[in-house]
Amino acid sequence: MKSVITCEINGEPRDALADGRDTLLELLRDRLGLTGTKEGCGNGNCGACTVLMNGEPVCACLVLAGEAHGAKITTIEGIARGNTLHPVQSALIAHGGTQCGFCTPGIVLSAVALLDRNPHPSPHEIRHAIAGNLCRCTGYDKIVEAIAAVAHGTNIDVKPAP
Amino acid sequence: MQELAYERPTTIAKAVALMARDGARALAGGSDLIPQLREGRRSASVIVDLKHIPALNDFRREPDGTWRIGAALSVAKLGAHAEFAREHAALLASARMIGSLQIQARATLAGNLCNAAPSADAVPLLIALEAIVEIISADGVLSRAGVESIATGPGQTSLVPGDLVTTVLLPPPEPRSAACYLRFTPRREMDIAIAGSGVVLRLDDKGVIANAKIFLASVAPKPMRASTAQSLLIGQKPSAALFTAAGAAAAAECRPISDTRGSADYRRELVAVLTRRALADCARQLGVMLP
């Protein structure tokens, strides 16, 4: 059974026809062509599909497309301003916080959500905020360094307590 | 996966009517239900989204101090209430063990309960704190049930088709009582408890244990009361030796299985240690120096 989903994606009103079984992830990738949001596990463990729904980070694979009707969604495509990267994106590049890149869109959204509600997080708070975003390449330290550099305007020691 | 109709009622009456349809299933956060549907582990043909019903987003205190928590209220919103966070810090901490922030933005206490996973982190303390749920049946009858009666086995509940859990009612903590839930996971975050132990301890005026409630996670088909350990504690003065004995009793009476996450023997060891530590944490909260 298909129905029309109307929501605001990256600040623009969008309509899309979705099946009742579709997830928000399928709505974004397959119906709207916004393929920056990645599918990793498809069951909420990896966080690769993290988007903001009404400002909160959610796994798009755990939201039905119907639930997004009337919601404000931010995807990785809505993070840069034209050709100007978001500071989190620039910092990830500068710190080598991305390797294969598959987890990066989700990491960026989790980091942006963190900094929106807590502009100066501690290294522990940064690690907690991205705990739902698995990265199999970097070992996380460079990602945490990048987010900390945005938050504090400088490079700080982010090593976890032993 | 079969065809799915997504419904978004805005009143309890409309939700109850929808729940009476064949194959209806309530959707709160969906962090368990949606992957279960997609992986064929549960089936449904009508999804009744509870999140747009104002009464099911309730989060307030009743005049008698009981917290009224709507079935659609996310764990993230539960943490945003400073008074609740102070009064029920241990329960909130256990709810914040559920998945990541992405999961907690969606997941609900009622969902954690009705999903009926033996490992559900928020449930041991919900039971120990004597939470009650309000249920509306398909014919519109409101009833109340203790949280302990909901889960009957892995993924199984005592709810009948058409039943809608609308609210979790959580009484205020009793004077001179403390709560603590501890679990063990190989990873610090984003993991499922190999074993967990939720404890509520209450002392009388003389510092004697007036009541003890212990509920274990992941070591039985449902959250399990450690009755022997409880009776060992009641009427005694808190001590390290007593808590060690209670932990050993809980380990002896739990009924774990061996699976990919841990062997039954390992789980028993964990129950002994977690129960002892949770009891000691309660004693610390109550200002008791353990002999």
PDB file of N, CA and C in Angstrom, chain A residues 12-88:
ATOM      1  N   GLU A  12      14.011  21.806   2.580  1.00  0.00           N
ATOM      2  CA  GLU A  12      13.102  21.931   1.434  1.00  0.00           C
ATOM      3  C   GLU A  12      11.946  20.966   1.568  1.00  0.00           C
ATOM      4  N   PRO A  13      10.714  21.423   1.280  1.00  0.00           N
ATOM      5  CA  PRO A  13       9.583  20.491   1.323  1.00  0.00           C
ATOM      6  C   PRO A  13       9.713  19.451   0.212  1.00  0.00           C
ATOM      7  N   ARG A  14       9.483  18.185   0.567  1.00  0.00           N
ATOM      8  CA  ARG A  14       9.588  17.115  -0.433  1.00  0.00           C
ATOM      9  C   ARG A  14       8.370  16.206  -0.307  1.00  0.00           C
ATOM     10  N   ASP A  15       7.908  15.716  -1.439  1.00  0.00           N
ATOM     11  CA  ASP A  15       6.851  14.697  -1.480  1.00  0.00           C
ATOM     12  C   ASP A  15       7.455  13.445  -2.096  1.00  0.00           C
ATOM     13  N   ALA A  16       7.076  12.300  -1.554  1.00  0.00           N
ATOM     14  CA  ALA A  16       7.531  11.060  -2.181  1.00  0.00           C
ATOM     15  C   ALA A  16       6.487   9.985  -1.930  1.00  0.00           C
ATOM     16  N   LEU A  17       6.351   9.102  -2.897  1.00  0.00           N
ATOM     17  CA  LEU A  17       5.448   7.971  -2.756  1.00  0.00           C
ATOM     18  C   LEU A  17       6.226   6.854  -2.069  1.00  0.00           C
ATOM     19  N   ALA A  18       5.674   6.330  -0.978  1.00  0.00           N
ATOM     20  CA  ALA A  18       6.396   5.277  -0.270  1.00  0.00           C
ATOM     21  C   ALA A  18       5.462   4.120   0.029  1.00  0.00           C
ATOM     22  N   ASP A  19       6.020   2.931   0.031  1.00  0.00           N
ATOM     23  CA  ASP A  19       5.292   1.734   0.447  1.00  0.00           C
ATOM     24  C   ASP A  19       5.209   1.733   1.976  1.00  0.00           C
ATOM     25  N   GLY A  20       4.153   1.118   2.506  1.00  0.00           N
ATOM     26  CA  GLY A  20       3.998   1.050   3.967  1.00  0.00           C
ATOM     27  C   GLY A  20       5.155   0.365   4.654  1.00  0.00           C
ATOM     28  N   ARG A  21       5.880  -0.482   3.924  1.00  0.00           N
ATOM     29  CA  ARG A  21       7.010  -1.212   4.515  1.00  0.00           C
ATOM     30  C   ARG A  21       8.317  -0.443   4.426  1.00  0.00           C
ATOM     31  N   ASP A  22       8.332   0.621   3.618  1.00  0.00           N
ATOM     32  CA  ASP A  22       9.595   1.359   3.438  1.00  0.00           C
ATOM     33  C   ASP A  22      10.066   1.981   4.741  1.00  0.00           C
ATOM     34  N   THR A  23      11.366   1.986   4.913  1.00  0.00           N
ATOM     35  CA  THR A  23      11.943   2.754   6.020  1.00  0.00           C
ATOM     36  C   THR A  23      12.295   4.152   5.514  1.00  0.00           C
ATOM     37  N   LEU A  24      12.607   5.016   6.465  1.00  0.00           N
ATOM     38  CA  LEU A  24      13.089   6.352   6.099  1.00  0.00           C
ATOM     39  C   LEU A  24      14.354   6.234   5.254  1.00  0.00           C
ATOM     40  N   LEU A  25      15.179   5.235   5.555  1.00  0.00           N
ATOM     41  CA  LEU A  25      16.409   5.037   4.779  1.00  0.00           C
ATOM     42  C   LEU A  25      16.082   4.755   3.309  1.00  0.00           C
ATOM     43  N   GLU A  26      15.085   3.894   3.080  1.00  0.00           N
ATOM     44  CA  GLU A  26      14.699   3.596   1.691  1.00  0.00           C
ATOM     45  C   GLU A  26      14.059   4.807   1.026  1.00  0.00           C
ATOM     46  N   LEU A  27      13.279   5.549   1.812  1.00  0.00           N
ATOM     47  CA  LEU A  27      12.670   6.771   1.264  1.00  0.00           C
ATOM     48  C   LEU A  27      13.767   7.713   0.765  1.00  0.00           C
ATOM     49  N   LEU A  28      14.784   7.900   1.596  1.00  0.00           N
ATOM     50  CA  LEU A  28      15.862   8.831   1.245  1.00  0.00           C
ATOM     51  C   LEU A  28      16.671   8.325   0.057  1.00  0.00           C
ATOM     52  N   ARG A  29      17.120   7.077   0.130  1.00  0.00           N
ATOM     53  CA  ARG A  29      18.063   6.572  -0.870  1.00  0.00           C
ATOM     54  C   ARG A  29      17.371   6.192  -2.173  1.00  0.00           C
ATOM     55  N   ASP A  30      16.281   5.400  -2.052  1.00  0.00           N
ATOM     56  CA  ASP A  30      15.703   4.786  -3.247  1.00  0.00           C
ATOM     57  C   ASP A  30      14.613   5.648  -3.882  1.00  0.00           C
ATOM     58  N   ARG A  31      13.858   6.375  -3.061  1.00  0.00           N
ATOM     59  CA  ARG A  31      12.761   7.181  -3.626  1.00  0.00           C
ATOM     60  C   ARG A  31      13.219   8.591  -3.941  1.00  0.00           C
ATOM     61  N   LEU A  32      14.148   9.133  -3.143  1.00  0.00           N
ATOM     62  CA  LEU A  32      14.565  10.526  -3.336  1.00  0.00           C
ATOM     63  C   LEU A  32      15.997  10.658  -3.860  1.00  0.00           C
ATOM     64  N   GLY A  33      16.706   9.552  -3.973  1.00  0.00           N
ATOM     65  CA  GLY A  33      18.055   9.587  -4.551  1.00  0.00           C
ATOM     66  C   GLY A  33      19.100  10.241  -3.670  1.00  0.00           C
ATOM     67  N   LEU A  34      18.791  10.390  -2.380  1.00  0.00           N
ATOM     68  CA  LEU A  34      19.772  10.990  -1.463  1.00  0.00           C
ATOM     69  C   LEU A  34      20.645   9.866  -0.894  1.00  0.00           C
ATOM     70  N   THR A  35      21.659   9.477  -1.678  1.00  0.00           N
ATOM     71  CA  THR A  35      22.418   8.270  -1.352  1.00  0.00           C
ATOM     72  C   THR A  35      23.611   8.546  -0.438  1.00  0.00           C
ATOM     73  N   GLY A  36      23.733   9.798   0.041  1.00  0.00           N
ATOM     74  CA  GLY A  36      24.789  10.082   1.021  1.00  0.00           C
ATOM     75  C   GLY A  36      24.579   9.330   2.312  1.00  0.00           C
ATOM     76  N   THR A  37      23.331   9.067   2.669  1.00  0.00           N
ATOM     77  CA  THR A  37      23.013   8.274   3.859  1.00  0.00           C
ATOM     78  C   THR A  37      23.245   6.809   3.521  1.00  0.00           C
ATOM     79  N   LYS A  38      24.069   6.118   4.307  1.00  0.00           N
ATOM     80  CA  LYS A  38      24.479   4.752   3.959  1.00  0.00           C
ATOM     81  C   LYS A  38      23.699   3.707   4.739  1.00  0.00           C
ATOM     82  N   GLU A  39      23.545   2.547   4.144  1.00  0.00           N
ATOM     83  CA  GLU A  39      22.994   1.411   4.872  1.00  0.00           C
ATOM     84  C   GLU A  39      24.125   0.459   5.222  1.00  0.00           C
ATOM     85  N   GLY A  40      24.318   0.249   6.533  1.00  0.00           N
ATOM     86  CA  GLY A  40      25.312  -0.730   6.968  1.00  0.00           C
ATOM     87  C   GLY A  40      24.599  -1.999   7.374  1.00  0.00           C
ATOM     88  N   CYS A  41      24.158  -2.036   8.624  1.00  0.00           N
ATOM     89  CA  CYS A  41      23.588  -3.279   9.167  1.00  0.00           C
ATOM     90  C   CYS A  41      22.092  -3.405   8.904  1.00  0.00           C
ATOM     91  N   GLY A  42      21.403  -2.289   8.803  1.00  0.00           N
ATOM     92  CA  GLY A  42      19.950  -2.337   8.596  1.00  0.00           C
ATOM     93  C   GLY A  42      19.166  -2.689   9.846  1.00  0.00           C
ATOM     94  N   ASN A  43      19.816  -2.718  11.014  1.00  0.00           N
ATOM     95  CA  ASN A  43      19.048  -3.010  12.227  1.00  0.00           C
ATOM     96  C   ASN A  43      19.439  -2.159  13.435  1.00  0.00           C
ATOM     97  N   GLY A  44      20.067  -1.024  13.175  1.00  0.00           N
ATOM     98  CA  GLY A  44      20.283  -0.075  14.265  1.00  0.00           C
ATOM     99  C   GLY A  44      21.557  -0.250  15.044  1.00  0.00           C
ATOM    100  N   ASN A  45      22.420  -1.162  14.607  1.00  0.00           N
ATOM    101  CA  ASN A  45      23.658  -1.381  15.350  1.00  0.00           C
ATOM    102  C   ASN A  45      24.808  -0.491  14.912  1.00  0.00           C
ATOM    103  N   CYS A  46      24.854  -0.109  13.620  1.00  0.00           N
ATOM    104  CA  CYS A  46      26.084   0.510  13.109  1.00  0.00           C
ATOM    105  C   CYS A  46      26.024   2.023  12.984  1.00  0.00           C
ATOM    106  N   GLY A  47      24.845   2.597  12.845  1.00  0.00           N
ATOM    107  CA  GLY A  47      24.732   4.049  12.788  1.00  0.00           C
ATOM    108  C   GLY A  47      25.120   4.681  11.464  1.00  0.00           C
ATOM    109  N   ALA A  48      25.436   3.869  10.444  1.00  0.00           N
ATOM    110  CA  ALA A  48      25.832   4.443   9.151  1.00  0.00           C
ATOM    111  C   ALA A  48      24.699   5.271   8.544  1.00  0.00           C
ATOM    112  N   CYS A  49      23.453   4.951   8.903  1.00  0.00           N
ATOM    113  CA  CYS A  49      22.299   5.636   8.321  1.00  0.00           C
ATOM    114  C   CYS A  49      21.796   6.782   9.197  1.00  0.00           C
ATOM    115  N   THR A  50      22.638   7.251  10.138  1.00  0.00           N
ATOM    116  CA  THR A  50      22.204   8.322  11.049  1.00  0.00           C
ATOM    117  C   THR A  50      21.800   9.582  10.274  1.00  0.00           C
ATOM    118  N   VAL A  51      20.611  10.078  10.560  1.00  0.00           N
ATOM    119  CA  VAL A  51      20.139  11.372  10.050  1.00  0.00           C
ATOM    120  C   VAL A  51      19.529  12.108  11.247  1.00  0.00           C
ATOM    121  N   LEU A  52      19.256  13.383  11.083  1.00  0.00           N
ATOM    122  CA  LEU A  52      18.561  14.100  12.148  1.00  0.00           C
ATOM    123  C   LEU A  52      17.076  14.148  11.812  1.00  0.00           C
ATOM    124  N   MET A  53      16.257  13.775  12.795  1.00  0.00           N
ATOM    125  CA  MET A  53      14.811  13.850  12.625  1.00  0.00           C
ATOM    126  C   MET A  53      14.319  14.828  13.684  1.00  0.00           C
ATOM    127  N   ASN A  54      13.789  15.947  13.249  1.00  0.00           N
ATOM    128  CA  ASN A  54      13.413  17.032  14.164  1.00  0.00           C
ATOM    129  C   ASN A  54      14.571  17.346  15.119  1.00  0.00           C
ATOM    130  N   GLY A  55      15.767  17.335  14.583  1.00  0.00           N
ATOM    131  CA  GLY A  55      16.956  17.740  15.341  1.00  0.00           C
ATOM    132  C   GLY A  55      17.639  16.631  16.118  1.00  0.00           C
ATOM    133  N   GLU A  56      17.001  15.474  16.239  1.00  0.00           N
ATOM    134  CA  GLU A  56      17.583  14.377  17.019  1.00  0.00           C
ATOM    135  C   GLU A  56      18.212  13.350  16.079  1.00  0.00           C
ATOM    136  N   PRO A  57      19.406  12.835  16.433  1.00  0.00           N
ATOM    137  CA  PRO A  57      19.973  11.778  15.595  1.00  0.00           C
ATOM    138  C   PRO A  57      19.169  10.481  15.726  1.00  0.00           C
ATOM    139  N   VAL A  58      18.831   9.901  14.604  1.00  0.00           N
ATOM    140  CA  VAL A  58      18.114   8.619  14.595  1.00  0.00           C
ATOM    141  C   VAL A  58      18.735   7.742  13.518  1.00  0.00           C
ATOM    142  N   CYS A  59      18.547   6.429  13.642  1.00  0.00           N
ATOM    143  CA  CYS A  59      18.934   5.515  12.571  1.00  0.00           C
ATOM    144  C   CYS A  59      17.780   5.477  11.571  1.00  0.00           C
ATOM    145  N   ALA A  60      18.047   5.904  10.339  1.00  0.00           N
ATOM    146  CA  ALA A  60      16.964   5.963   9.349  1.00  0.00           C
ATOM    147  C   ALA A  60      16.410   4.574   9.041  1.00  0.00           C
ATOM    148  N   CYS A  61      17.190   3.528   9.318  1.00  0.00           N
ATOM    149  CA  CYS A  61      16.711   2.162   9.067  1.00  0.00           C
ATOM    150  C   CYS A  61      15.703   1.718  10.122  1.00  0.00           C
ATOM    151  N   LEU A  62      15.599   2.468  11.227  1.00  0.00           N
ATOM    152  CA  LEU A  62      14.685   2.091  12.314  1.00  0.00           C
ATOM    153  C   LEU A  62      13.458   2.997  12.351  1.00  0.00           C
ATOM    154  N   VAL A  63      13.249   3.758  11.276  1.00  0.00           N
ATOM    155  CA  VAL A  63      12.103   4.658  11.209  1.00  0.00           C
ATOM    156  C   VAL A  63      11.328   4.277   9.949  1.00  0.00           C
ATOM    157  N   LEU A  64      10.031   4.069  10.090  1.00  0.00           N
ATOM    158  CA  LEU A  64       9.234   3.816   8.890  1.00  0.00           C
ATOM    159  C   LEU A  64       9.079   5.128   8.115  1.00  0.00           C
ATOM    160  N   ALA A  65       9.013   5.006   6.796  1.00  0.00           N
ATOM    161  CA  ALA A  65       8.845   6.201   5.972  1.00  0.00           C
ATOM    162  C   ALA A  65       7.612   6.982   6.434  1.00  0.00           C
ATOM    163  N   GLY A  66       6.556   6.257   6.793  1.00  0.00           N
ATOM    164  CA  GLY A  66       5.333   6.923   7.249  1.00  0.00           C
ATOM    165  C   GLY A  66       5.544   7.786   8.478  1.00  0.00           C
ATOM    166  N   GLU A  67       6.459   7.350   9.340  1.00  0.00           N
ATOM    167  CA  GLU A  67       6.730   8.129  10.555  1.00  0.00           C
ATOM    168  C   GLU A  67       7.377   9.470  10.235  1.00  0.00           C
ATOM    169  N   ALA A  68       7.988   9.567   9.052  1.00  0.00           N
ATOM    170  CA  ALA A  68       8.678  10.804   8.681  1.00  0.00           C
ATOM    171  C   ALA A  68       7.712  11.851   8.134  1.00  0.00           C
ATOM    172  N   HIS A  69       6.460  11.459   7.903  1.00  0.00           N
ATOM    173  CA  HIS A  69       5.483  12.401   7.365  1.00  0.00           C
ATOM    174  C   HIS A  69       5.354  13.589   8.316  1.00  0.00           C
ATOM    175  N   GLY A  70       5.608  14.786   7.805  1.00  0.00           N
ATOM    176  CA  GLY A  70       5.491  15.993   8.629  1.00  0.00           C
ATOM    177  C   GLY A  70       6.743  16.329   9.412  1.00  0.00           C
ATOM    178  N   ALA A  71       7.778  15.483   9.307  1.00  0.00           N
ATOM    179  CA  ALA A  71       8.994  15.708  10.103  1.00  0.00           C
ATOM    180  C   ALA A  71      10.014  16.545   9.324  1.00  0.00           C
ATOM    181  N   LYS A  72      10.967  17.088  10.075  1.00  0.00           N
ATOM    182  CA  LYS A  72      12.104  17.787   9.463  1.00  0.00           C
ATOM    183  C   LYS A  72      13.300  16.850   9.513  1.00  0.00           C
ATOM    184  N   ILE A  73      13.832  16.534   8.351  1.00  0.00           N
ATOM    185  CA  ILE A  73      14.932  15.579   8.258  1.00  0.00           C
ATOM    186  C   ILE A  73      16.174  16.323   7.749  1.00  0.00           C
ATOM    187  N   THR A  74      17.299  16.056   8.386  1.00  0.00           N
ATOM    188  CA  THR A  74      18.575  16.573   7.875  1.00  0.00           C
ATOM    189  C   THR A  74      19.462  15.385   7.533  1.00  0.00           C
ATOM    190  N   THR A  75      19.945  15.361   6.295  1.00  0.00           N
ATOM    191  CA  THR A  75      20.860  14.301   5.868  1.00  0.00           C
ATOM    192  C   THR A  75      22.230  14.930   5.609  1.00  0.00           C
ATOM    193  N   ILE A  76      23.190  14.094   5.287  1.00  0.00           N
ATOM    194  CA  ILE A  76      24.539  14.600   5.026  1.00  0.00           C
ATOM    195  C   ILE A  76      24.524  15.614   3.868  1.00  0.00           C
ATOM    196  N   GLU A  77      23.570  15.463   2.933  1.00  0.00           N
ATOM    197  CA  GLU A  77      23.509  16.408   1.808  1.00  0.00           C
ATOM    198  C   GLU A  77      23.144  17.819   2.263  1.00  0.00           C
ATOM    199  N   GLY A  78      22.585  17.935   3.489  1.00  0.00           N
ATOM    200  CA  GLY A  78      22.159  19.245   3.964  1.00  0.00           C
ATOM    201  C   GLY A  78      23.138  19.880   4.935  1.00  0.00           C
ATOM    202  N   ILE A  79      24.324  19.316   5.068  1.00  0.00           N
ATOM    203  CA  ILE A  79      25.252  19.791   6.099  1.00  0.00           C
ATOM    204  C   ILE A  79      26.190  20.888   5.576  1.00  0.00           C
ATOM    205  N   ALA A  80      26.725  20.715   4.383  1.00  0.00           N
ATOM    206  CA  ALA A  80      27.593  21.765   3.829  1.00  0.00           C
ATOM    207  C   ALA A  80      26.728  22.930   3.362  1.00  0.00           C
ATOM    208  N   ARG A  81      27.296  24.136   3.337  1.00  0.00           N
ATOM    209  CA  ARG A  81      26.598  25.298   2.769  1.00  0.00           C
ATOM    210  C   ARG A  81      27.171  25.533   1.385  1.00  0.00           C
ATOM    211  N   GLY A  82      26.489  25.062   0.353  1.00  0.00           N
ATOM    212  CA  GLY A  82      27.035  25.180  -0.994  1.00  0.00           C
ATOM    213  C   GLY A  82      28.361  24.449  -1.080  1.00  0.00           C
ATOM    214  N   ASN A  83      29.411  25.162  -1.461  1.00  0.00           N
ATOM    215  CA  ASN A  83      30.725  24.535  -1.568  1.00  0.00           C
ATOM    216  C   ASN A  83      31.534  24.652  -0.283  1.00  0.00           C
ATOM    217  N   THR A  84      30.926  25.247   0.750  1.00  0.00           N
ATOM    218  CA  THR A  84      31.643  25.409   2.018  1.00  0.00           C
ATOM    219  C   THR A  84      31.288  24.269   2.962  1.00  0.00           C
ATOM    220  N   LEU A  85      32.307  23.476   3.300  1.00  0.00           N
ATOM    221  CA  LEU A  85      32.045  22.346   4.189  1.00  0.00           C
ATOM    222  C   LEU A  85      31.698  22.844   5.581  1.00  0.00           C
ATOM    223  N   HIS A  86      30.928  22.031   6.299  1.00  0.00           N
ATOM    224  CA  HIS A  86      30.665  22.276   7.719  1.00  0.00           C
ATOM    225  C   HIS A  86      31.987  22.102   8.465  1.00  0.00           C
ATOM    226  N   PRO A  87      32.223  22.859   9.546  1.00  0.00           N
ATOM    227  CA  PRO A  87      33.484  22.706  10.296  1.00  0.00           C
ATOM    228  C   PRO A  87      33.787  21.261  10.693  1.00  0.00           C
ATOM    229  N   VAL A  88      32.752  20.474  11.003  1.00  0.00           N
ATOM    230  CA  VAL A  88      32.987  19.069  11.364  1.00  0.00           C
ATOM    231  C   VAL A  88      33.562  18.310  10.163  1.00  0.00           C
TER     232      VAL A  88
END
